[in-house]
GROMACS .gro file of C-alpha atoms in nm:
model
  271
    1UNK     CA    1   0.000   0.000   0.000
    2UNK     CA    2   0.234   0.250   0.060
    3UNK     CA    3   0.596   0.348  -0.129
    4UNK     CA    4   0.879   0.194  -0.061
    5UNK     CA    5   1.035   0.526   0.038
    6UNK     CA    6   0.752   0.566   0.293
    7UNK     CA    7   0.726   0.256   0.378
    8UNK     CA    8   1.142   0.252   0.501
    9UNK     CA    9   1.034   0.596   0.654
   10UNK     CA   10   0.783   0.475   0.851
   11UNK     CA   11   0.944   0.152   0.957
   12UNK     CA   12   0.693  -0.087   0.779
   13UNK     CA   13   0.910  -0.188   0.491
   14UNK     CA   14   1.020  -0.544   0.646
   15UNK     CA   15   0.652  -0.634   0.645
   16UNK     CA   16   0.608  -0.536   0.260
   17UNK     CA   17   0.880  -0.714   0.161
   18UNK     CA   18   0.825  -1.013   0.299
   19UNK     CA   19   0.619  -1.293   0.208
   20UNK     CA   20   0.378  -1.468   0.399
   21UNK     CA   21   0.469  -1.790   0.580
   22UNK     CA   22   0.364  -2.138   0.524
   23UNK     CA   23   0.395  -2.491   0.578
   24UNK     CA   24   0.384  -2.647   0.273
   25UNK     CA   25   0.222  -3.042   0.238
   26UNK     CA   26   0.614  -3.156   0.189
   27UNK     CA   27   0.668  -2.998   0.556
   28UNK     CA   28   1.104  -2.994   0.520
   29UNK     CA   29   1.227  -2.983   0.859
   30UNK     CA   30   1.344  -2.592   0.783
   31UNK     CA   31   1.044  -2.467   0.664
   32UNK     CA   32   0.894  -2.606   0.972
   33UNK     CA   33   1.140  -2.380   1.200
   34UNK     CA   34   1.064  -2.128   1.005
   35UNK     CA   35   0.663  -2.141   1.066
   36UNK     CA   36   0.744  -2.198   1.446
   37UNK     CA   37   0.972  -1.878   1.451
   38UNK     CA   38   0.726  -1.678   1.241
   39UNK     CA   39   0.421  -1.777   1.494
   40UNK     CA   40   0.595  -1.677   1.800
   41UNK     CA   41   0.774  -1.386   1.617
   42UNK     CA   42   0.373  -1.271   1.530
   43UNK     CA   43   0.158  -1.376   1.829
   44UNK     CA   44   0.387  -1.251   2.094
   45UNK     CA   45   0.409  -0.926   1.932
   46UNK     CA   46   0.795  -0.932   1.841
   47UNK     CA   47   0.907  -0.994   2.213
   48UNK     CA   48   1.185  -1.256   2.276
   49UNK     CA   49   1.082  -1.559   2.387
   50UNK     CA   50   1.318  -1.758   2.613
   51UNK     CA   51   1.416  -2.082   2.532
   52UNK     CA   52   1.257  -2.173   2.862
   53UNK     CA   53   0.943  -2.038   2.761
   54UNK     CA   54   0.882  -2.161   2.488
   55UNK     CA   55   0.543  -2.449   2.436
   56UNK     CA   56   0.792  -2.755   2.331
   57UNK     CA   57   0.457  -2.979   2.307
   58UNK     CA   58   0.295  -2.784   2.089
   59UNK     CA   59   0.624  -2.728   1.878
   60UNK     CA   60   0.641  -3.120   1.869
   61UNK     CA   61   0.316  -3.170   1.766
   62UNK     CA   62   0.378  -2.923   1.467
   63UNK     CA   63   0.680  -3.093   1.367
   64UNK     CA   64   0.521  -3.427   1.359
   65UNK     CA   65   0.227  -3.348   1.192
   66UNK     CA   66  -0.021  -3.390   1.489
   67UNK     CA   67  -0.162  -2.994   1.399
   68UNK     CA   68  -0.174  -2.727   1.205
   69UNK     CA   69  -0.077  -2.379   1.192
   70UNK     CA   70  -0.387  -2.268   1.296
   71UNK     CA   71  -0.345  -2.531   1.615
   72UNK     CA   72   0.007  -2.388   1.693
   73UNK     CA   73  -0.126  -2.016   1.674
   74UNK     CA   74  -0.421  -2.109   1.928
   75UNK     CA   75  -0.194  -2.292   2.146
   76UNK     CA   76   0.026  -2.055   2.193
   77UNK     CA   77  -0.243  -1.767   2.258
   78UNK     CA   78  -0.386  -1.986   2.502
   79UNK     CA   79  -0.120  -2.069   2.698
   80UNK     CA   80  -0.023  -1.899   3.043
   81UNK     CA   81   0.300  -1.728   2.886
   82UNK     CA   82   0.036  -1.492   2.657
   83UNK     CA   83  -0.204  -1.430   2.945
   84UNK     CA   84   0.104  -1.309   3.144
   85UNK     CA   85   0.246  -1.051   2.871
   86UNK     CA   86  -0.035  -0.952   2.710
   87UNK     CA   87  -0.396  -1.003   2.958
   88UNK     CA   88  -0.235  -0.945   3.308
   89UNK     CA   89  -0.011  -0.602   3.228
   90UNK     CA   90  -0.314  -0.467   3.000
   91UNK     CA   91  -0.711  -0.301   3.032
   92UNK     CA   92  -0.933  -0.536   2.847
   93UNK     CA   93  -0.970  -0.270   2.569
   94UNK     CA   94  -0.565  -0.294   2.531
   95UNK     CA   95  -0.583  -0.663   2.539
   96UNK     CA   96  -0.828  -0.661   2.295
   97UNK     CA   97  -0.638  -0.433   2.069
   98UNK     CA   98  -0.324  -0.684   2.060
   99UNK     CA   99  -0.611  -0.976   2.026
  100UNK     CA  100  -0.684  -0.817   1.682
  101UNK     CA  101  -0.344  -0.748   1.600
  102UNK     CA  102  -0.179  -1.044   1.643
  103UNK     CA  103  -0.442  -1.296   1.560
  104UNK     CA  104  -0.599  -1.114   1.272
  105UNK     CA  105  -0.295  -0.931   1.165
  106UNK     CA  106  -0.497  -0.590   1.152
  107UNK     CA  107  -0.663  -0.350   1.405
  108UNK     CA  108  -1.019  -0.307   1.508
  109UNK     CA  109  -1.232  -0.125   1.225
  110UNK     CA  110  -1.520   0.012   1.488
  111UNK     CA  111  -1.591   0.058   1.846
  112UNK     CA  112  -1.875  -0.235   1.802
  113UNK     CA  113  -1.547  -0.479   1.719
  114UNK     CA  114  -1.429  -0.329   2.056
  115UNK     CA  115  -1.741  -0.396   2.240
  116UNK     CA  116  -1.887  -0.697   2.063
  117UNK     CA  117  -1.538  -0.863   2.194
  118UNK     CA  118  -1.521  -0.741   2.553
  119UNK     CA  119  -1.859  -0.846   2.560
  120UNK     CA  120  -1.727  -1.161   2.474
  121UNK     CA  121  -1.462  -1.159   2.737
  122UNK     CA  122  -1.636  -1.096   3.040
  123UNK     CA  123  -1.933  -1.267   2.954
  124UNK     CA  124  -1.753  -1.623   2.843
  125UNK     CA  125  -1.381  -1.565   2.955
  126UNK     CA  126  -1.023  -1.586   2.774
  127UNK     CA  127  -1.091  -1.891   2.576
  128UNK     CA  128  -1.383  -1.792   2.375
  129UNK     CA  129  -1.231  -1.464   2.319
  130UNK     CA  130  -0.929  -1.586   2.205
  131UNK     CA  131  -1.100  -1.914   1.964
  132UNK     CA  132  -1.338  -1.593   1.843
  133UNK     CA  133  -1.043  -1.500   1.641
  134UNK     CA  134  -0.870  -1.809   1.518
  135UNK     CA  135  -1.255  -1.963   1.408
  136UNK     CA  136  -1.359  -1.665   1.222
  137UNK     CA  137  -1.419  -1.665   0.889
  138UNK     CA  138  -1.242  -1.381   0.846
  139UNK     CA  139  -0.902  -1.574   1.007
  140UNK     CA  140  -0.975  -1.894   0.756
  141UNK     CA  141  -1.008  -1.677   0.449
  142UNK     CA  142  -0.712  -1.498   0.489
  143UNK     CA  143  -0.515  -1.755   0.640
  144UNK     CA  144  -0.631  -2.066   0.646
  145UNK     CA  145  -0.467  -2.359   0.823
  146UNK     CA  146  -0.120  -2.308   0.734
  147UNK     CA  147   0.000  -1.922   0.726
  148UNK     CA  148   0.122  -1.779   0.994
  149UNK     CA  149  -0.092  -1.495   1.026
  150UNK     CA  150   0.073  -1.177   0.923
  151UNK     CA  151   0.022  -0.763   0.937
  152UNK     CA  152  -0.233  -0.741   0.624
  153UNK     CA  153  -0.352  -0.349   0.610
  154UNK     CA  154   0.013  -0.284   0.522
  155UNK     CA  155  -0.083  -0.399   0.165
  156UNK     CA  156  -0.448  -0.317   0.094
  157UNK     CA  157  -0.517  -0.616  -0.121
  158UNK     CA  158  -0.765  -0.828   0.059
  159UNK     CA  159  -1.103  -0.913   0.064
  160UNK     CA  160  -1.301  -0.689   0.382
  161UNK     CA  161  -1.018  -0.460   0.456
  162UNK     CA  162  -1.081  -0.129   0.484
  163UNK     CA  163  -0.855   0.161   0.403
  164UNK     CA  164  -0.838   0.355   0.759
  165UNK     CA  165  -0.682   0.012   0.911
  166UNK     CA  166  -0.349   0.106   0.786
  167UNK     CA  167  -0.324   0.429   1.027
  168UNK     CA  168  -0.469   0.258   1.312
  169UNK     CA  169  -0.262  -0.046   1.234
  170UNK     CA  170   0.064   0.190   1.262
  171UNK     CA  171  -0.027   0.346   1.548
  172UNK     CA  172  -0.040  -0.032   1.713
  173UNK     CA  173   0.266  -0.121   1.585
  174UNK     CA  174   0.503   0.156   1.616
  175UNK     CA  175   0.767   0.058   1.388
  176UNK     CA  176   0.922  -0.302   1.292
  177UNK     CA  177   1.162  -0.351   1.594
  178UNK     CA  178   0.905  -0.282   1.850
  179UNK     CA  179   0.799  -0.482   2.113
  180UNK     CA  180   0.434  -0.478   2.188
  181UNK     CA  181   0.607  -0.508   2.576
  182UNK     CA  182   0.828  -0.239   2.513
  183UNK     CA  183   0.534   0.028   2.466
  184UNK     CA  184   0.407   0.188   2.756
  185UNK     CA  185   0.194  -0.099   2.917
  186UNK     CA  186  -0.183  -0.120   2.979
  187UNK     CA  187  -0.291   0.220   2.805
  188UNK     CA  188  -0.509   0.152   2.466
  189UNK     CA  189  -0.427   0.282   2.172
  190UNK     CA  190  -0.732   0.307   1.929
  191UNK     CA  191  -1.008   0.519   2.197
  192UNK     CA  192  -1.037   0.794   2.097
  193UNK     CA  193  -1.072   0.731   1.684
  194UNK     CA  194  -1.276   0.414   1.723
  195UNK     CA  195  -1.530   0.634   1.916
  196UNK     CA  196  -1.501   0.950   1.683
  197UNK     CA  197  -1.476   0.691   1.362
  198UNK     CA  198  -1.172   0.901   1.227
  199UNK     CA  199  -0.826   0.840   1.160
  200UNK     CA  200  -0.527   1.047   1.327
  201UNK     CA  201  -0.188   1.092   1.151
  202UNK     CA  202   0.118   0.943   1.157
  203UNK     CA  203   0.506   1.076   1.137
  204UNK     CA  204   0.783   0.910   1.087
  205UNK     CA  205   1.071   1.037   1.367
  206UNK     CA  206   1.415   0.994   1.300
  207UNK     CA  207   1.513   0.632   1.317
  208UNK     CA  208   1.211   0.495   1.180
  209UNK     CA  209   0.995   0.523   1.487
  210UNK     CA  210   0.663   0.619   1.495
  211UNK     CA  211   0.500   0.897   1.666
  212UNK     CA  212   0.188   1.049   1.693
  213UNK     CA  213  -0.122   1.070   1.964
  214UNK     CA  214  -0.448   0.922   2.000
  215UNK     CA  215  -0.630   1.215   1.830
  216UNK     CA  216  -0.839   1.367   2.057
  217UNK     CA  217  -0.803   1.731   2.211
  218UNK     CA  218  -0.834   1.848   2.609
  219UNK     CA  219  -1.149   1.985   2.515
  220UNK     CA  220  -1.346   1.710   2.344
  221UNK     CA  221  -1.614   1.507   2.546
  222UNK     CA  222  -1.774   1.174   2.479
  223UNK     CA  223  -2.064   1.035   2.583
  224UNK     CA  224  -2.029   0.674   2.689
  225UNK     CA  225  -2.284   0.400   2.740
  226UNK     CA  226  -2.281   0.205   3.016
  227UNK     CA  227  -2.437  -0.132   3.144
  228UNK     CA  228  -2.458  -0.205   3.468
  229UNK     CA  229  -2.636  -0.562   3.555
  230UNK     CA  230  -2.786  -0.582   3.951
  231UNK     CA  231  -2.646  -0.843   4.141
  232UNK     CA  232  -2.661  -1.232   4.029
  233UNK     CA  233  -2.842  -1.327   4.381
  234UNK     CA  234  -3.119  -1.076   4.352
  235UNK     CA  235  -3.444  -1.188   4.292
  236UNK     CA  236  -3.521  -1.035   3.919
  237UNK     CA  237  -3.168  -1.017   3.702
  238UNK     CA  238  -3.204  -0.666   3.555
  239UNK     CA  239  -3.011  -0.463   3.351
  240UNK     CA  240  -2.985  -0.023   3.367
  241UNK     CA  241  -2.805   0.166   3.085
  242UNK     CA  242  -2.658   0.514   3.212
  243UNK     CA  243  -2.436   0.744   3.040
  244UNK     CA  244  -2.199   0.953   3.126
  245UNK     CA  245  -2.020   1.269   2.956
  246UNK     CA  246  -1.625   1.243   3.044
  247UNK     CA  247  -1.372   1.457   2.909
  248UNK     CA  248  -1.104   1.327   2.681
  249UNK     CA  249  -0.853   1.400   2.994
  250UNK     CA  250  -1.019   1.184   3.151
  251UNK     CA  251  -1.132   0.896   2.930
  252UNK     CA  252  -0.872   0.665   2.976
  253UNK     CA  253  -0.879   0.680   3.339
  254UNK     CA  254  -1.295   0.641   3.355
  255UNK     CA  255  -1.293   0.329   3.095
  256UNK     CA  256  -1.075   0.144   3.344
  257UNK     CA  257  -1.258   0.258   3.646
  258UNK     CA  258  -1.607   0.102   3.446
  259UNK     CA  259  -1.377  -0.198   3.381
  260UNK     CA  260  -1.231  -0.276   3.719
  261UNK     CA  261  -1.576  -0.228   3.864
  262UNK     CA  262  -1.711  -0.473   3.617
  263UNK     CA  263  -1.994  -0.253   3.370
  264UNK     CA  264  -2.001  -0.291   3.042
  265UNK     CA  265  -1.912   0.025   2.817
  266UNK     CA  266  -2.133  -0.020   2.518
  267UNK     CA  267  -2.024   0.285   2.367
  268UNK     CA  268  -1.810   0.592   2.307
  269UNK     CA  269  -1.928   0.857   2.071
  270UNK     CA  270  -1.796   1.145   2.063
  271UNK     CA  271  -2.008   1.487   2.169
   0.00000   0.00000   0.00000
């Protein structure tokens, strides 16, 4: 999608020149290292993995056959090493975020994505969220059972992308050496253009590293949506939808707040 001079500016030219990865029927022993590397290289968000770390069960099973691709990739977003970088650190909205990113290789289109899948999460916990990616139709189409999934809204060339996923998709990956651990922790980084349905610029900084904010301005307000159900042992399950008006200061802090205290935020529009 974009030049190649842009694209080295920018710090996205690795992931245009490269071709996706996959395990080929013949399966040589190489190609197999390859997938592994490529799988923990994408679903751990570029972080080093320690040899200690690392699922040897599920890298045997690969090598012998027992699963696929798709079966790694699940396996190792299920397993306790991806809760522990990527759930415990983050706010579900963050987590979700890195969900999208590493799974589906691009980032949420629309705040419903955001709160059809936290939804999701509190309602029928980590597993569901996380198989919600891998058995989508969306994952099979562009993936299958043998690619390693990969960053797609670099190259705008597939069915159901949309255009303003390349912006968002840079501001979640902040160059081609970053660590999804190394950026600051916990803080999402699509709120404030998922609720406004815009998309912010990006700059290039010297080195190759991205820059650029969230969007929004100290003056903005958004309205958000709110679900709060009464408690399970009460005699009639209801449920009350409030809203509140919250500054853009302040919206970060108040999603978490909603989050910790477990309501639902059903939307964010801005004012």
């Amino acid at each position: 999608m974009a030049g190649l001079q842009e694209a080295s500016r920018l710090g996205i030219s690795p992931f245009e020149e490269s071709a996706p990865v996959e395990l080929l029927p013949a399966r040589p022993p190489e190609q197999v290292e390859a997938v592994i590397a490529a799988a923990y290289r994408q679903v751990f968000g570029n972080e080093h993995i320690l040899a200690s770390d690392r699922l040897g069960g599920a890298e045997s099973m690969l090598r012998s056959g027992a699963i696929s691709v798709r079966d790694f990739v699940r396996m190792l977003a299920e397993s306790p090493l991806y809760r522990e970088k990527f759930l415990y650190p983050n706010f579900h909205v963050r987590f979700i975020e890195l969900n999208f990113k590493h799974l589906l290789g691009r980032s949420p289109y629309e705040q419903s994505e955001i709160s059809e899948h936290l939804d999701l999460f509190l309602s029928q916990g980590y597993e569901a969220e996380i198989n919600s990616y891998l058995s989508s139709e969306e994952y099979l189409e562009s993936f299958g059972e043998n690619i390693v999934p990969y960053y797609r809204d670099f190259q705008l060339d597939h069915p159901g992308q949309r255009a303003i996923g390349f912006s968002r998709l840079l501001h979640l990956q902040r160059g081609y050496a970053a660590s999804d651990r190394a950026q600051k922790q916990g803080q999402p980084r699509l709120t404030t253009e998922l609720a406004r349905n815009t998309a912010t610029s990006i700059t290039a900084a010297s080195g190759g590293v991205l820059s650029g904010g969230l969007g929004g301005a100290r003056g903005d307000v958004y309205r958000l949506r709110v679900m709060q159900s009464q408690a399970s042992n009460a005699p009639v399950v209801r449920q009350s939808m409030t809203e509140l008006l919250v500054s853009y200061d302040q919206l970060t802090t108040k999603l978490q707040c909603l989050s910790r205290a477990g309501r639902k935020v059903v939307s964010v529009t801005a004012v």
